[in-house]
mmCIF file of C-alpha atoms in Angstrom:
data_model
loop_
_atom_site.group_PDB
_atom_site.id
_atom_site.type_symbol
_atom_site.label_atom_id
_atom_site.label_comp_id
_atom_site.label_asym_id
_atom_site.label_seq_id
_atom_site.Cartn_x
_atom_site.Cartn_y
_atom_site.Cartn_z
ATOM 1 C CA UNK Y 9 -49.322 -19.345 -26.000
ATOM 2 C CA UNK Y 10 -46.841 -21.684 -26.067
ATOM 3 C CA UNK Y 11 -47.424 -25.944 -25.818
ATOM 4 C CA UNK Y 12 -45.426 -28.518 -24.753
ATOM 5 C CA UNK Y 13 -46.589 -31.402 -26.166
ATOM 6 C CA UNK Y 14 -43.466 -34.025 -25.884
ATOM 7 C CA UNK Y 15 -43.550 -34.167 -21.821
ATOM 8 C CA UNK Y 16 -46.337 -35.408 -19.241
ATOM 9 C CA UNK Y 17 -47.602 -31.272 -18.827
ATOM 10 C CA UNK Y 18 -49.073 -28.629 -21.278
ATOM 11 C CA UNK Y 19 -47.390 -25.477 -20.033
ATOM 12 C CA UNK Y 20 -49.410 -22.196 -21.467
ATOM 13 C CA UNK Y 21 -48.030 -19.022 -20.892
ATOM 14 C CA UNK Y 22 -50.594 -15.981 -21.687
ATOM 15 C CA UNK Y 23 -49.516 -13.759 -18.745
ATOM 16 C CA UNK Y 24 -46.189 -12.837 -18.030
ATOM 17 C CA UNK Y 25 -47.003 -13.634 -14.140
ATOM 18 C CA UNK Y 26 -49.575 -17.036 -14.803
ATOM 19 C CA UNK Y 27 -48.338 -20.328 -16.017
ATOM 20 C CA UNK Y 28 -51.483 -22.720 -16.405
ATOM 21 C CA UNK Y 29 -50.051 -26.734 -16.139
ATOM 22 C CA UNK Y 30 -52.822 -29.197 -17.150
ATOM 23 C CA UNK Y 31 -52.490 -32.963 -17.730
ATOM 24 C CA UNK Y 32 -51.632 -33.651 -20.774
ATOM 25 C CA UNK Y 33 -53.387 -37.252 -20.754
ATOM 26 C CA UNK Y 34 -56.549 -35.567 -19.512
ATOM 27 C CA UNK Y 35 -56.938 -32.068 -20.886
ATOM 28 C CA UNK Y 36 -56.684 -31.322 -24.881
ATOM 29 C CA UNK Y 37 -56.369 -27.639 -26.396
ATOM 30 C CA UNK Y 38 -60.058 -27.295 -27.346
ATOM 31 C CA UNK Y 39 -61.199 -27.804 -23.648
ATOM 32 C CA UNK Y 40 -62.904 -25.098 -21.508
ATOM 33 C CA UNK Y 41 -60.132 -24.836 -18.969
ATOM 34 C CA UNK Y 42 -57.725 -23.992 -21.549
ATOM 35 C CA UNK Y 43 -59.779 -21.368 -23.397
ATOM 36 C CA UNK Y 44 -60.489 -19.430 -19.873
ATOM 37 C CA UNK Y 45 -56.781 -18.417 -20.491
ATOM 38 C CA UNK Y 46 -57.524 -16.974 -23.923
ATOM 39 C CA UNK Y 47 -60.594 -15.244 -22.705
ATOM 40 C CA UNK Y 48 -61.993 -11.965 -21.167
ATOM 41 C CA UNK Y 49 -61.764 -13.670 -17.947
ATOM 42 C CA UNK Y 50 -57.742 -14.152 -17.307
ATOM 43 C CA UNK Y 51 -58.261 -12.956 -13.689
ATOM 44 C CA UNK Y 52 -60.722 -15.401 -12.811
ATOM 45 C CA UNK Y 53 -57.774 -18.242 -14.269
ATOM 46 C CA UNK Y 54 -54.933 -16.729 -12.295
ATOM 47 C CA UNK Y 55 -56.892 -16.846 -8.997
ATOM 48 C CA UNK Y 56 -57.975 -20.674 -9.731
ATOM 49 C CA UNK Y 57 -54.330 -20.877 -10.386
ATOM 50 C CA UNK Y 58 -53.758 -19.284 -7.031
ATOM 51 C CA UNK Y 59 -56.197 -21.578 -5.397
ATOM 52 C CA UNK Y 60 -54.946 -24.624 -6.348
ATOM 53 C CA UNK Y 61 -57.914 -25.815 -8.058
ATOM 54 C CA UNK Y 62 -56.602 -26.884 -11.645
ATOM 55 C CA UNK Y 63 -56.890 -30.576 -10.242
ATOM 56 C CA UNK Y 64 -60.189 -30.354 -9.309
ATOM 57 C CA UNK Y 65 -61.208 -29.030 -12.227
ATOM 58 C CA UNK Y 66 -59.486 -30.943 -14.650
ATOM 59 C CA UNK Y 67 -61.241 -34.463 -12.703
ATOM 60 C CA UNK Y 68 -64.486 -32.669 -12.683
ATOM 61 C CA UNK Y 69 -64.417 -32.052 -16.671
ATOM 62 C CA UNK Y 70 -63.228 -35.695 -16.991
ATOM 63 C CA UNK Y 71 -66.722 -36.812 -16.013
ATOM 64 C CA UNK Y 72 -68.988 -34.047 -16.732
ATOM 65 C CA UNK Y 73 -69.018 -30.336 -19.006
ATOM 66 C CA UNK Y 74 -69.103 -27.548 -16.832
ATOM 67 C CA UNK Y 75 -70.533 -23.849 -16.504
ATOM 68 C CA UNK Y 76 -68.414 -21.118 -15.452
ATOM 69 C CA UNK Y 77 -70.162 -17.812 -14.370
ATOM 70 C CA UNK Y 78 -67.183 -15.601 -14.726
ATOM 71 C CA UNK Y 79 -67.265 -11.814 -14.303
ATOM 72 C CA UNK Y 80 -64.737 -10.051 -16.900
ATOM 73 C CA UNK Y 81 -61.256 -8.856 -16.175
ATOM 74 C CA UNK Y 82 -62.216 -4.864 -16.227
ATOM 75 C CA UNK Y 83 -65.208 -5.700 -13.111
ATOM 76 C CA UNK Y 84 -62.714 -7.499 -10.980
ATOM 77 C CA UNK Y 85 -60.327 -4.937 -11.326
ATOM 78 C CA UNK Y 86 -63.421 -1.890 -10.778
ATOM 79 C CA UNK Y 87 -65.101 -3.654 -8.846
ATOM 80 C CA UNK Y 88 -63.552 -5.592 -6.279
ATOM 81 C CA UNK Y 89 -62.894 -4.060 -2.936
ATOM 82 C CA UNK Y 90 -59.159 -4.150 -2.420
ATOM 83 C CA UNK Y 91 -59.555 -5.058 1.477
ATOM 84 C CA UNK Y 92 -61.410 -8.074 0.175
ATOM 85 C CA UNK Y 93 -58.880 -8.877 -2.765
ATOM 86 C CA UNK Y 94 -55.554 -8.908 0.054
ATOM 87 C CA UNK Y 95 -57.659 -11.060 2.163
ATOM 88 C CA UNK Y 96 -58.660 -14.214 -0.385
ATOM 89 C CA UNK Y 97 -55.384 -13.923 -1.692
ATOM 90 C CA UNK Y 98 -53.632 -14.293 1.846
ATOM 91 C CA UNK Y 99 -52.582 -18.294 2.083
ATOM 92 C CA UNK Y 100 -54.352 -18.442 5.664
ATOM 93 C CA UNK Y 101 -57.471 -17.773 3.753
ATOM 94 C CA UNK Y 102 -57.251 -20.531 1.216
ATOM 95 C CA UNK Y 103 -60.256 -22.622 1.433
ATOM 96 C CA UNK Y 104 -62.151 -18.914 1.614
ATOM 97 C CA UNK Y 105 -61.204 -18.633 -2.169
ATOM 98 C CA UNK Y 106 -61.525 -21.918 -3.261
ATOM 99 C CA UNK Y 107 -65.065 -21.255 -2.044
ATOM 100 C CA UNK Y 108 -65.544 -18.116 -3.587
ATOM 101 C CA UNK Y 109 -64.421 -19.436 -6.751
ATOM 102 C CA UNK Y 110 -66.121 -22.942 -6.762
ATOM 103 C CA UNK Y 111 -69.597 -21.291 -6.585
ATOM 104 C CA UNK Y 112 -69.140 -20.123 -9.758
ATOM 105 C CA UNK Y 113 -69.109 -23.648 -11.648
ATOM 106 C CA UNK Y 114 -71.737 -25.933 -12.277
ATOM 107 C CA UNK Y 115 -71.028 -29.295 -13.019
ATOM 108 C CA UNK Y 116 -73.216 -29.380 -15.988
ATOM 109 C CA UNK Y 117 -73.550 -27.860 -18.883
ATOM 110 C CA UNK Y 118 -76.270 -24.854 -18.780
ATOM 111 C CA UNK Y 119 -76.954 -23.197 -21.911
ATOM 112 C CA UNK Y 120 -79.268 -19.946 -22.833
ATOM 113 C CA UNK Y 121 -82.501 -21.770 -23.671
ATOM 114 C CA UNK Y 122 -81.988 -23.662 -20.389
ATOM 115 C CA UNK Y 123 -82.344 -19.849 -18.904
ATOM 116 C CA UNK Y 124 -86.030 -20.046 -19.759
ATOM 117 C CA UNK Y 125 -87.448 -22.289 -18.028
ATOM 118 C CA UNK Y 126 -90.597 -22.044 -15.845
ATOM 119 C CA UNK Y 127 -93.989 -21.249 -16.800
ATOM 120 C CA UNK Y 128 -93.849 -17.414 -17.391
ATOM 121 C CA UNK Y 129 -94.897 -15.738 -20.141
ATOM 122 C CA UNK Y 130 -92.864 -14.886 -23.048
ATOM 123 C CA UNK Y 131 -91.230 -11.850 -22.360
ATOM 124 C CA UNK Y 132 -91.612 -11.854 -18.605
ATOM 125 C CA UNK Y 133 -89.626 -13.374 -15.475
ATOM 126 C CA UNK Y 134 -89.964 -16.946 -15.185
ATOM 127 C CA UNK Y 135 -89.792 -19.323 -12.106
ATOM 128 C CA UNK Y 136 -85.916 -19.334 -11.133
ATOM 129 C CA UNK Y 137 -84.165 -22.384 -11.256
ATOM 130 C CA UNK Y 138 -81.572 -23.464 -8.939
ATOM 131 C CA UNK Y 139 -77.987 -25.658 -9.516
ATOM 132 C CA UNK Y 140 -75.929 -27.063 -7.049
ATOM 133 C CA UNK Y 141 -71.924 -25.869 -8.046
ATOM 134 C CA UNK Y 142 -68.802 -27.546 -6.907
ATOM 135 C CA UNK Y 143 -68.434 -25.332 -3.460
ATOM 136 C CA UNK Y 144 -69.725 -27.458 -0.592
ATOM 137 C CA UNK Y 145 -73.502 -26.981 0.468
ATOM 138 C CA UNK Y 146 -73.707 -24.083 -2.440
ATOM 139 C CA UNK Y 147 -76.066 -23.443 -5.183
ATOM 140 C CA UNK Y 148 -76.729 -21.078 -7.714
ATOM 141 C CA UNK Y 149 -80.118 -19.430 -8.735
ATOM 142 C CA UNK Y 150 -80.774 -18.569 -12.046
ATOM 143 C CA UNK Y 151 -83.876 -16.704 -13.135
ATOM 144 C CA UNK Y 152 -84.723 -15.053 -16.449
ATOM 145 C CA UNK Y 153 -86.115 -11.181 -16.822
ATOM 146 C CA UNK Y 154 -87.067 -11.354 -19.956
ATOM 147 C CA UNK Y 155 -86.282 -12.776 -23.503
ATOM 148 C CA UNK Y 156 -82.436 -11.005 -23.488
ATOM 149 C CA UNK Y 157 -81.804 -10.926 -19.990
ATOM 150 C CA UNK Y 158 -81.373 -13.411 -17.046
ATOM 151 C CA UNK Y 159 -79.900 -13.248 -13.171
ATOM 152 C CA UNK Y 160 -77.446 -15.482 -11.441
ATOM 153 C CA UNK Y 161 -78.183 -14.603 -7.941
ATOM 154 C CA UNK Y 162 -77.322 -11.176 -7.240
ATOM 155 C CA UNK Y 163 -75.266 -10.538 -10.312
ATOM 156 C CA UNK Y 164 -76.321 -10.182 -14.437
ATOM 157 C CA UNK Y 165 -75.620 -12.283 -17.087
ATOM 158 C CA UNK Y 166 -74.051 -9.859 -19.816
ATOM 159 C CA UNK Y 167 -72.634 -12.247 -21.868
ATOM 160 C CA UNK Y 168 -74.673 -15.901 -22.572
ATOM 161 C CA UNK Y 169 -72.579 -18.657 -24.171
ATOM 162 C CA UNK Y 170 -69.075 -16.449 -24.563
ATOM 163 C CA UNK Y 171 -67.292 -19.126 -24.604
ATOM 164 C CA UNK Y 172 -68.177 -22.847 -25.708
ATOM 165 C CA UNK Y 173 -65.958 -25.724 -25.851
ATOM 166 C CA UNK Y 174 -66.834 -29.584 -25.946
ATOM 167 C CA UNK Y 175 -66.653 -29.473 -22.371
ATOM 168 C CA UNK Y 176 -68.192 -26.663 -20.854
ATOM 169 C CA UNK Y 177 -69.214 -23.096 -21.118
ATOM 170 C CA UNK Y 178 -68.767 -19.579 -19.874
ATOM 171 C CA UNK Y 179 -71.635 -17.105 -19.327
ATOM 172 C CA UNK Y 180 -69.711 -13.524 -18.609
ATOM 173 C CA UNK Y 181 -71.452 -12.192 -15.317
ATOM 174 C CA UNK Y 182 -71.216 -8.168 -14.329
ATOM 175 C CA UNK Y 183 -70.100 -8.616 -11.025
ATOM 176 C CA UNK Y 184 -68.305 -11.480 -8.622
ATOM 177 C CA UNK Y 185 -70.458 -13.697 -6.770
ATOM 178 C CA UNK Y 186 -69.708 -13.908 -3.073
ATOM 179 C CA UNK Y 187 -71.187 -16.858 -0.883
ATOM 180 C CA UNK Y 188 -72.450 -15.753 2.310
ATOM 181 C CA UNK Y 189 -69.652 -18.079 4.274
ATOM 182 C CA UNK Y 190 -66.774 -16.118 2.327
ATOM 183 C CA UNK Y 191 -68.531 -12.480 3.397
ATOM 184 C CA UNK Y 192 -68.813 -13.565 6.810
ATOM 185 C CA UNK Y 193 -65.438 -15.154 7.081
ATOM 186 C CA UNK Y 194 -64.278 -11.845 5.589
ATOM 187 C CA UNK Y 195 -66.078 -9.688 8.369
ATOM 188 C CA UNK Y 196 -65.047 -11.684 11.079
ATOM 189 C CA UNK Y 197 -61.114 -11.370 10.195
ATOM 190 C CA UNK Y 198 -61.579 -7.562 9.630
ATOM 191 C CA UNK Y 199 -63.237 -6.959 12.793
ATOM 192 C CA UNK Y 200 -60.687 -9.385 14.648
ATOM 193 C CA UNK Y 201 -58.328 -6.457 13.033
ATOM 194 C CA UNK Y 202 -60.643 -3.890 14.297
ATOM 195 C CA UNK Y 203 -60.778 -5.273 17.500
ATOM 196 C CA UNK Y 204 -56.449 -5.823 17.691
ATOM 197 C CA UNK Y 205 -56.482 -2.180 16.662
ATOM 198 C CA UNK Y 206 -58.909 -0.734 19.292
ATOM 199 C CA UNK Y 207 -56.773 -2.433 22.092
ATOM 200 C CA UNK Y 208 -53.749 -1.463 20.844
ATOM 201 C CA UNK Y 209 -55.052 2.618 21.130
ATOM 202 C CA UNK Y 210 -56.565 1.726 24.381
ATOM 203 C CA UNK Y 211 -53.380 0.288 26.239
ATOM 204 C CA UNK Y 212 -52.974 1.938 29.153
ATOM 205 C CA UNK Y 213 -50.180 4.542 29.859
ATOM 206 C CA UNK Y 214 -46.993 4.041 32.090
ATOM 207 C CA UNK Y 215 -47.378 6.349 34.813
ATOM 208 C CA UNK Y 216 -44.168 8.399 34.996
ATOM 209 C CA UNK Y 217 -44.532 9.504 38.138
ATOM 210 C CA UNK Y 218 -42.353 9.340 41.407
ATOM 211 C CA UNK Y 219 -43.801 6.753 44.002
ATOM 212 C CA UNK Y 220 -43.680 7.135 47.285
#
């Protein structure tokens, strides 16, 4: 990792193929943004990279800490169907991304005891709680299963608090969270494709023979 700290940029270089550039007057080392670099989650920085989004972030932890619901390198790579990988990472489907990604931060600061909340009983599910994220008209639900183990929507929390800076946190999630408006964007293109490739099979001959 490597900072310039004599110019107007901090340049960090973890990756061979991701450069992360971050204000210098507004980010310092010790912030959350700069430890998602040095973190399990390096895939989940090279896509905000990708999608533009350091700005936004960096403004948003200006005014408030944030919570980052990040699944692990090794479940993005398992995981992640590679139709649906080519298509956010196609420039046409920008704003699909930043979505995608953007429903994965809260702007606050949600910690494990904040998990259990509700009026269960020790041990058992409690009421779910919901937070509004930085993706337009999106929110996340939270619920806990028991004393060890809580739910952000569809996905697990495996890792609570796994990494904590001054400014924000990261919880490390199992899988990637998907808001309905990306999936659907996502089926739509591919059975536009479907459709394209249909017609294409379908077009009719050129009759060969002699007329008359």
């Amino acid at each position: 990792m490597y900072f310039r700290i004599y110019g107007v940029t901090i340049l960090l270089f973890l990756l061979p193929t991701l450069t992360f550039s971050l204000s210098q007057g507004q980010i310092n080392s010790n912030s959350i943004l700069v430890a998602l670099l040095d973190s399990h989650y390096t895939e989940v920085a090279e896509l905000v990279e990708k999608a533009m989004l350091l700005q936004t972030l960096e403004n948003t932890v200006m005014n408030n800490n944030i919570t980052i619901f990040a699944p692990r390198n090794e479940a993005l790579e398992r995981d992640l169907d590679p139709d649906f990988k080519r298509f956010l990472l196609e420039p046409r489907n920008l704003q699909s991304l930043q979505t995608l990604l953007l429903s994965h931060i809260v702007p606050k600061r949600i910690i494990k005891p904040e998990y259990l909340t509700g009026t269960g009983n020790p041990g058992r599910s409690n009421n779910p709680t919901r937070h509004r994220t930085l993706a337009p008209n999106h929110h996340l639900t939270l619920q806990s299963l028991n004393l060890t183990h809580w739910n952000v929507d569809s996905s697990r929390v495996m890792n609570p608090d796994s990494v904590t800076r001054p400014d924000g946190v990261i919880h490390g999630i199992d899988t990637l969270l998907i808001p309905r408006s990306v999936q659907d964007e996502f089926n739509r293109r591919r059975n536009l494709i479907s459709i394209a490739a249909v017609k294409a099979d379908r077009s009719p001959g050129v009759d060969r023979r002699t007329r008359t």
